[in-house]
PDB file of C-alpha atoms in Angstrom:
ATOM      1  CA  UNK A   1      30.153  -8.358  -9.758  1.00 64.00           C
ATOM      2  CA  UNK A   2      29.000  -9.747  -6.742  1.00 73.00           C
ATOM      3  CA  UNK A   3      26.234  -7.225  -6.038  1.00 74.00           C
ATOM      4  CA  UNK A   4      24.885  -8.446  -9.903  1.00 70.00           C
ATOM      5  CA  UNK A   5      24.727 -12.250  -8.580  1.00 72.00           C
ATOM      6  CA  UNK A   6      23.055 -11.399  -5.553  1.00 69.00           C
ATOM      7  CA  UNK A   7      20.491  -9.694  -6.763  1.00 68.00           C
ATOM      8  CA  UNK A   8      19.974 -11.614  -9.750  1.00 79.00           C
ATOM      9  CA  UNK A   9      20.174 -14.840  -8.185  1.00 80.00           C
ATOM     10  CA  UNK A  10      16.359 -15.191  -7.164  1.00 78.00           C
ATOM     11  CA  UNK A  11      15.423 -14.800 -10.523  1.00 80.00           C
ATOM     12  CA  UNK A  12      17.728 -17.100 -12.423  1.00 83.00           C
ATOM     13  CA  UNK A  13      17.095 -20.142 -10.094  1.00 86.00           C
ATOM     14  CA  UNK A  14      13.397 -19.206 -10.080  1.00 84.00           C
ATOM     15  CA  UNK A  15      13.444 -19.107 -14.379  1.00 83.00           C
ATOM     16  CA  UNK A  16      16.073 -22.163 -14.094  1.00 90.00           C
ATOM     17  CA  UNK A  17      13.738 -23.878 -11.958  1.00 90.00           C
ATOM     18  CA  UNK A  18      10.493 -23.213 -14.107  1.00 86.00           C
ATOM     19  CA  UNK A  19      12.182 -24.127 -17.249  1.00 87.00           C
ATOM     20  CA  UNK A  20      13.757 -27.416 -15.869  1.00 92.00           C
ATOM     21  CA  UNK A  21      10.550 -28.890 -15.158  1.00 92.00           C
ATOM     22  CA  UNK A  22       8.506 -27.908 -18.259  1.00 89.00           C
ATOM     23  CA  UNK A  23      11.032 -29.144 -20.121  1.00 91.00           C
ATOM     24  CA  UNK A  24      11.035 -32.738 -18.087  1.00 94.00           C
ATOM     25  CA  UNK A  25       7.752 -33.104 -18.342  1.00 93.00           C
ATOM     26  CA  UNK A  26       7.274 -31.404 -21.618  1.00 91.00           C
ATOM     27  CA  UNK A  27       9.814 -34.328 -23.089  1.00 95.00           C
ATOM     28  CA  UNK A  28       8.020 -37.482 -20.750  1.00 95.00           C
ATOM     29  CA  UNK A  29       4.201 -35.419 -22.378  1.00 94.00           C
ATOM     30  CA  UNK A  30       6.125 -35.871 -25.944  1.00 95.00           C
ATOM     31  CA  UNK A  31       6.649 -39.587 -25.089  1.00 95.00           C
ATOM     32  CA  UNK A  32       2.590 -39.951 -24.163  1.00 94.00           C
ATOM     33  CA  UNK A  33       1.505 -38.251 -27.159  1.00 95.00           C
ATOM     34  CA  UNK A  34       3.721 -40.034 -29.460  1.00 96.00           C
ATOM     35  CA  UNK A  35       3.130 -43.696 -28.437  1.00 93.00           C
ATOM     36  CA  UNK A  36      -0.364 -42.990 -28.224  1.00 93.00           C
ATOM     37  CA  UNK A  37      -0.661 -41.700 -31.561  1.00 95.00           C
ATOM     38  CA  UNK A  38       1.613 -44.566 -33.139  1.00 95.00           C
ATOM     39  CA  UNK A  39      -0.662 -46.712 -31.382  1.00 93.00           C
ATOM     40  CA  UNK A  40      -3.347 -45.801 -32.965  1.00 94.00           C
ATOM     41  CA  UNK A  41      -1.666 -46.472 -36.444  1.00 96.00           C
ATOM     42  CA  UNK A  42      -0.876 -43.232 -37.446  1.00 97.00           C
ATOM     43  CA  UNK A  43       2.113 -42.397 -39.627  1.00 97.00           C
ATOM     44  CA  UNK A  44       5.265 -42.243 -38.084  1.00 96.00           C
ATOM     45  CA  UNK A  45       5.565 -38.238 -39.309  1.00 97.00           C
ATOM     46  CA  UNK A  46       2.123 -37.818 -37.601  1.00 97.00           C
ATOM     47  CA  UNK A  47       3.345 -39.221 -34.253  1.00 96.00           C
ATOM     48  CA  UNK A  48       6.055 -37.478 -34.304  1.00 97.00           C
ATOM     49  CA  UNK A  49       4.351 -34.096 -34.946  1.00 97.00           C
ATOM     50  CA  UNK A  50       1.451 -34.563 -33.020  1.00 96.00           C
ATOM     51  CA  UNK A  51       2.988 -33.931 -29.362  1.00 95.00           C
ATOM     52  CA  UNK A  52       3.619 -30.406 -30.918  1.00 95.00           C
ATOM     53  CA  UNK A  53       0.263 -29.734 -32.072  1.00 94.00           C
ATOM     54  CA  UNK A  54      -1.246 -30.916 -28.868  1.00 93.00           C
ATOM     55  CA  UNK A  55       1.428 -29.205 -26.068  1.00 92.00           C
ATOM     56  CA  UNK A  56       2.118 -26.634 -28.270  1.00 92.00           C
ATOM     57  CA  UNK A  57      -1.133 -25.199 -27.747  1.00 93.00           C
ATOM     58  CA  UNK A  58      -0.434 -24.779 -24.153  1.00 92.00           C
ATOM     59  CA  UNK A  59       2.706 -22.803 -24.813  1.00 91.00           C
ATOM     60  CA  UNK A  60       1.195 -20.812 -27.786  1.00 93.00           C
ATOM     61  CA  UNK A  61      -1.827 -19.822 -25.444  1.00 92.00           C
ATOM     62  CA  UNK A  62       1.105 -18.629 -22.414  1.00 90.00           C
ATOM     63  CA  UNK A  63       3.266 -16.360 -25.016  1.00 90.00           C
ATOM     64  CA  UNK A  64      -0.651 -14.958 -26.180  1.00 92.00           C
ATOM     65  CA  UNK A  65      -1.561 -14.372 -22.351  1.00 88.00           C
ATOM     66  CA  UNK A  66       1.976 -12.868 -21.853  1.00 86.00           C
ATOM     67  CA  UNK A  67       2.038 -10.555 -24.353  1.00 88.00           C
ATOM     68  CA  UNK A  68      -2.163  -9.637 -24.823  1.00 84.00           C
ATOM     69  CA  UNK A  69      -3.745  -6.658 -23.831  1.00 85.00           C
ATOM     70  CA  UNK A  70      -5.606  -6.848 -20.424  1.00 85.00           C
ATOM     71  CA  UNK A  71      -8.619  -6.532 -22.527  1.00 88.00           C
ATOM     72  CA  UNK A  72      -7.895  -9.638 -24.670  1.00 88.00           C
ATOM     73  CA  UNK A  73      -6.359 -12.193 -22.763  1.00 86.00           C
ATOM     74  CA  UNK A  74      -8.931 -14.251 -23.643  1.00 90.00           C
ATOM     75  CA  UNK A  75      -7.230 -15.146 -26.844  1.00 90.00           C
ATOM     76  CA  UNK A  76      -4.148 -16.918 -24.789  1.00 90.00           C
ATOM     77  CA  UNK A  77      -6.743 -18.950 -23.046  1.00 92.00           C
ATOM     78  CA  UNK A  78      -8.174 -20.301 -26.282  1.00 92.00           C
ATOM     79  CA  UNK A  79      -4.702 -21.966 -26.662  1.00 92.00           C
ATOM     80  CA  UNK A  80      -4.451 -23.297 -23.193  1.00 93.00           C
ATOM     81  CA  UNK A  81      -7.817 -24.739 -22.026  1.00 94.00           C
ATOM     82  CA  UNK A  82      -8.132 -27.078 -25.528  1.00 95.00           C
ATOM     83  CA  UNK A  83      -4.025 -27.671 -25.180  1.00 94.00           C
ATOM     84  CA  UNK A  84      -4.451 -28.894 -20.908  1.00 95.00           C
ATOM     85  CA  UNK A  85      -7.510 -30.510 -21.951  1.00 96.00           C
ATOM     86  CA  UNK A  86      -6.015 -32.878 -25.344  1.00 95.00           C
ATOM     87  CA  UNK A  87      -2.579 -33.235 -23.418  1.00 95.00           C
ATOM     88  CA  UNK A  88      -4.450 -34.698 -20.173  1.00 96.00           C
ATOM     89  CA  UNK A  89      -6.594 -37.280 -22.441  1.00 95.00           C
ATOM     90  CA  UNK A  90      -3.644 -38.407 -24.472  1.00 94.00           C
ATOM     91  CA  UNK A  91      -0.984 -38.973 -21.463  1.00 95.00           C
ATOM     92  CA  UNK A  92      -3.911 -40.573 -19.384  1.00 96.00           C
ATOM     93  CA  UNK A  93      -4.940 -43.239 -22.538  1.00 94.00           C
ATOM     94  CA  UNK A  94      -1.427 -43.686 -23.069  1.00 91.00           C
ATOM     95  CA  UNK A  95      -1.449 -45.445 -18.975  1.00 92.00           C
ATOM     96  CA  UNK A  96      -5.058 -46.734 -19.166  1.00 93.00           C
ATOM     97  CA  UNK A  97      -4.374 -49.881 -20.848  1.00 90.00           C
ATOM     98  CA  UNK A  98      -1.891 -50.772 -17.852  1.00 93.00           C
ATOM     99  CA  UNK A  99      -4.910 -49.534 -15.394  1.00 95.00           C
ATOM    100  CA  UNK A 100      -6.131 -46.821 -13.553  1.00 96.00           C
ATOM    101  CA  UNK A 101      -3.072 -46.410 -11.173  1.00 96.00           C
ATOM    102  CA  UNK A 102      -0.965 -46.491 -14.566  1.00 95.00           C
ATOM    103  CA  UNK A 103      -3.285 -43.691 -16.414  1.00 95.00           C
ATOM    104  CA  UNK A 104      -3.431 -41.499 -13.992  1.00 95.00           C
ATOM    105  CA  UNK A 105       0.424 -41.180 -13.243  1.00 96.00           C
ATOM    106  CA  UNK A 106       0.728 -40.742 -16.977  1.00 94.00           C
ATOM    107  CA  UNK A 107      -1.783 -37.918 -16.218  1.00 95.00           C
ATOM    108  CA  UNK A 108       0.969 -35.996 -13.851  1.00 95.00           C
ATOM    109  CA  UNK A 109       3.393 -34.803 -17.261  1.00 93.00           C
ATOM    110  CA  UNK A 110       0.492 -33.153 -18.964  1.00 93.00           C
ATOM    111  CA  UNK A 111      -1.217 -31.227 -15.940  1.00 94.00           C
ATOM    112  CA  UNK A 112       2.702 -30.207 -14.245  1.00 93.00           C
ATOM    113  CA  UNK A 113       3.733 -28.926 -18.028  1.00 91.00           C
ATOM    114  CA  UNK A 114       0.193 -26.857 -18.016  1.00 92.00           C
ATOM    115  CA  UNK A 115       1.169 -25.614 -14.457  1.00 92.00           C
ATOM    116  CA  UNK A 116       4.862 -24.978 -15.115  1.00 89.00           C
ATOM    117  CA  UNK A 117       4.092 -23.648 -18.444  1.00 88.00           C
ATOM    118  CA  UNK A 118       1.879 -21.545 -16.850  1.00 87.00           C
ATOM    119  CA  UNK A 119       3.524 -20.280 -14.050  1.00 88.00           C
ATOM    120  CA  UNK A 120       6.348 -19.536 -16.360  1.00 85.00           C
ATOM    121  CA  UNK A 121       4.354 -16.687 -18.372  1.00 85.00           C
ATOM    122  CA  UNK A 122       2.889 -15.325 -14.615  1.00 87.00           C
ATOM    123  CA  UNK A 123       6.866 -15.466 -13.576  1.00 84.00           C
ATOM    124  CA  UNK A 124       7.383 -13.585 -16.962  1.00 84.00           C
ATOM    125  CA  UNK A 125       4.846 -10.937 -16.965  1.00 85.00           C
ATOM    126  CA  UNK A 126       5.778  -9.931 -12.867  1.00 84.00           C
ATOM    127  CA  UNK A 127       9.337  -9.859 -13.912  1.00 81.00           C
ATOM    128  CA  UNK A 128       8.281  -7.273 -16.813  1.00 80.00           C
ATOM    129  CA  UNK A 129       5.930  -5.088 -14.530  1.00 78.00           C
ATOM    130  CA  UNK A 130       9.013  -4.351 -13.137  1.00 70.00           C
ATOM    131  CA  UNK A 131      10.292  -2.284 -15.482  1.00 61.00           C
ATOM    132  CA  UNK A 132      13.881  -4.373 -15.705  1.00 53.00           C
ATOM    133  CA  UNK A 133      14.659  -3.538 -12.229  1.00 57.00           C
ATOM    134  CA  UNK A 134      16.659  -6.255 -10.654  1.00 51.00           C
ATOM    135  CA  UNK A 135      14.911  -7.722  -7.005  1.00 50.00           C
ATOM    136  CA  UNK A 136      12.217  -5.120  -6.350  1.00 47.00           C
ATOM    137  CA  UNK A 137      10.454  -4.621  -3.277  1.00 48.00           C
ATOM    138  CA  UNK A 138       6.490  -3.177  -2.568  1.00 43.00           C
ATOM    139  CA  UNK A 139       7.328  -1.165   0.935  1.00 44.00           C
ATOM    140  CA  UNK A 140       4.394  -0.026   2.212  1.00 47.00           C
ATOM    141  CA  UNK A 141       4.893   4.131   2.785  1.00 48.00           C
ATOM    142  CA  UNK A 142       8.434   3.931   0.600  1.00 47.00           C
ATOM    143  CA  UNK A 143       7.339   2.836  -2.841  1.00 44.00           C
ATOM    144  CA  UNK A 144       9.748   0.363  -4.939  1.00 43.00           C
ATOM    145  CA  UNK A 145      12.924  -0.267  -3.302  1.00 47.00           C
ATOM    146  CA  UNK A 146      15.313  -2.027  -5.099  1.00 47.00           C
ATOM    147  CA  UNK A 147      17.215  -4.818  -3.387  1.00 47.00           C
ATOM    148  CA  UNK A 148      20.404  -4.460  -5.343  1.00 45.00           C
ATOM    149  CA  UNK A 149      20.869  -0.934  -3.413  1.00 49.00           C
ATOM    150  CA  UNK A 150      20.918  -2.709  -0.031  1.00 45.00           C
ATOM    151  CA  UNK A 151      23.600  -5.093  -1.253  1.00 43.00           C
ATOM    152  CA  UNK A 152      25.594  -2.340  -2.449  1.00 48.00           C
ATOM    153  CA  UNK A 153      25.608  -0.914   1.185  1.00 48.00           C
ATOM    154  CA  UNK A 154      26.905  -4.254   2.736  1.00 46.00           C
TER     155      UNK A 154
END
């Protein structure tokens, strides 16, 4: 049991760590999106959906880049660049009114979900050219060693 933690204990606090902050700033992004939209006197429903439509283009486009061929990860990118670009205008209006100070610190949610969002799917995908094996090593000369073995020989 112990061997299992150790070498799986990398990964979970790198996933755990990934996830924790595009979920803050995914939910503080929400917040931007929706006060921005209700100021502009759009329906309550509207508000409310719109931080999906806008963010969720960002996460659509990772899952795409995950999961494309090399030949067409283009498509995931089509998701991303217009999601970064429409989350990073609506949390920065959302501050401007209270300056530029206050705009661009509302900028910071949008462009660390992008990056965490991102980094996320690159996280994924090395995890997956794995092949499931838990804590691999490149060693030059020796091929893939897998770390698990060497805490099963302390």
């Amino acid at each position: 049991m112990i061997n299992w933690i150790m070498a799986w204990w990398s990964r979970l606090t790198a996933g755990l760590a990934l996830m924790v902050v595009a979920s803050v700033t995914g939910v503080i992004s929400y917040t931007h999106v929706y006060d921005l939209t209700v100021s502009l006197h759009q329906p309550a429903m509207v508000a409310r959906l719109m931080p999906f439509g806008v963010d969720g283009l960002i996460v659509v486009g990772s899952v795409v880049l995950l999961q494309a061929a090399p030949s067409q990860t283009w498509l995931g990118w089509l998701g991303i660049v217009p999601g970064v670009a429409a989350s990073l205008f609506a949390n920065v209006e959302s501050g401007l009114r209270w300056g530029l100070l206050a705009a661009g610190w509302a900028g910071v949610p949008a462009a660390s979900f992008a990056l965490a969002t991102f980094l996320l799917e690159r996280w994924l995908k090395a995890q997956a050219s794995h092949g499931g094996r838990v804590g691999t090593d490149v060693t030059p000369g020796r091929g893939i060693k897998a770390r698990e073995d060497s805490y099963a020989n302390q």
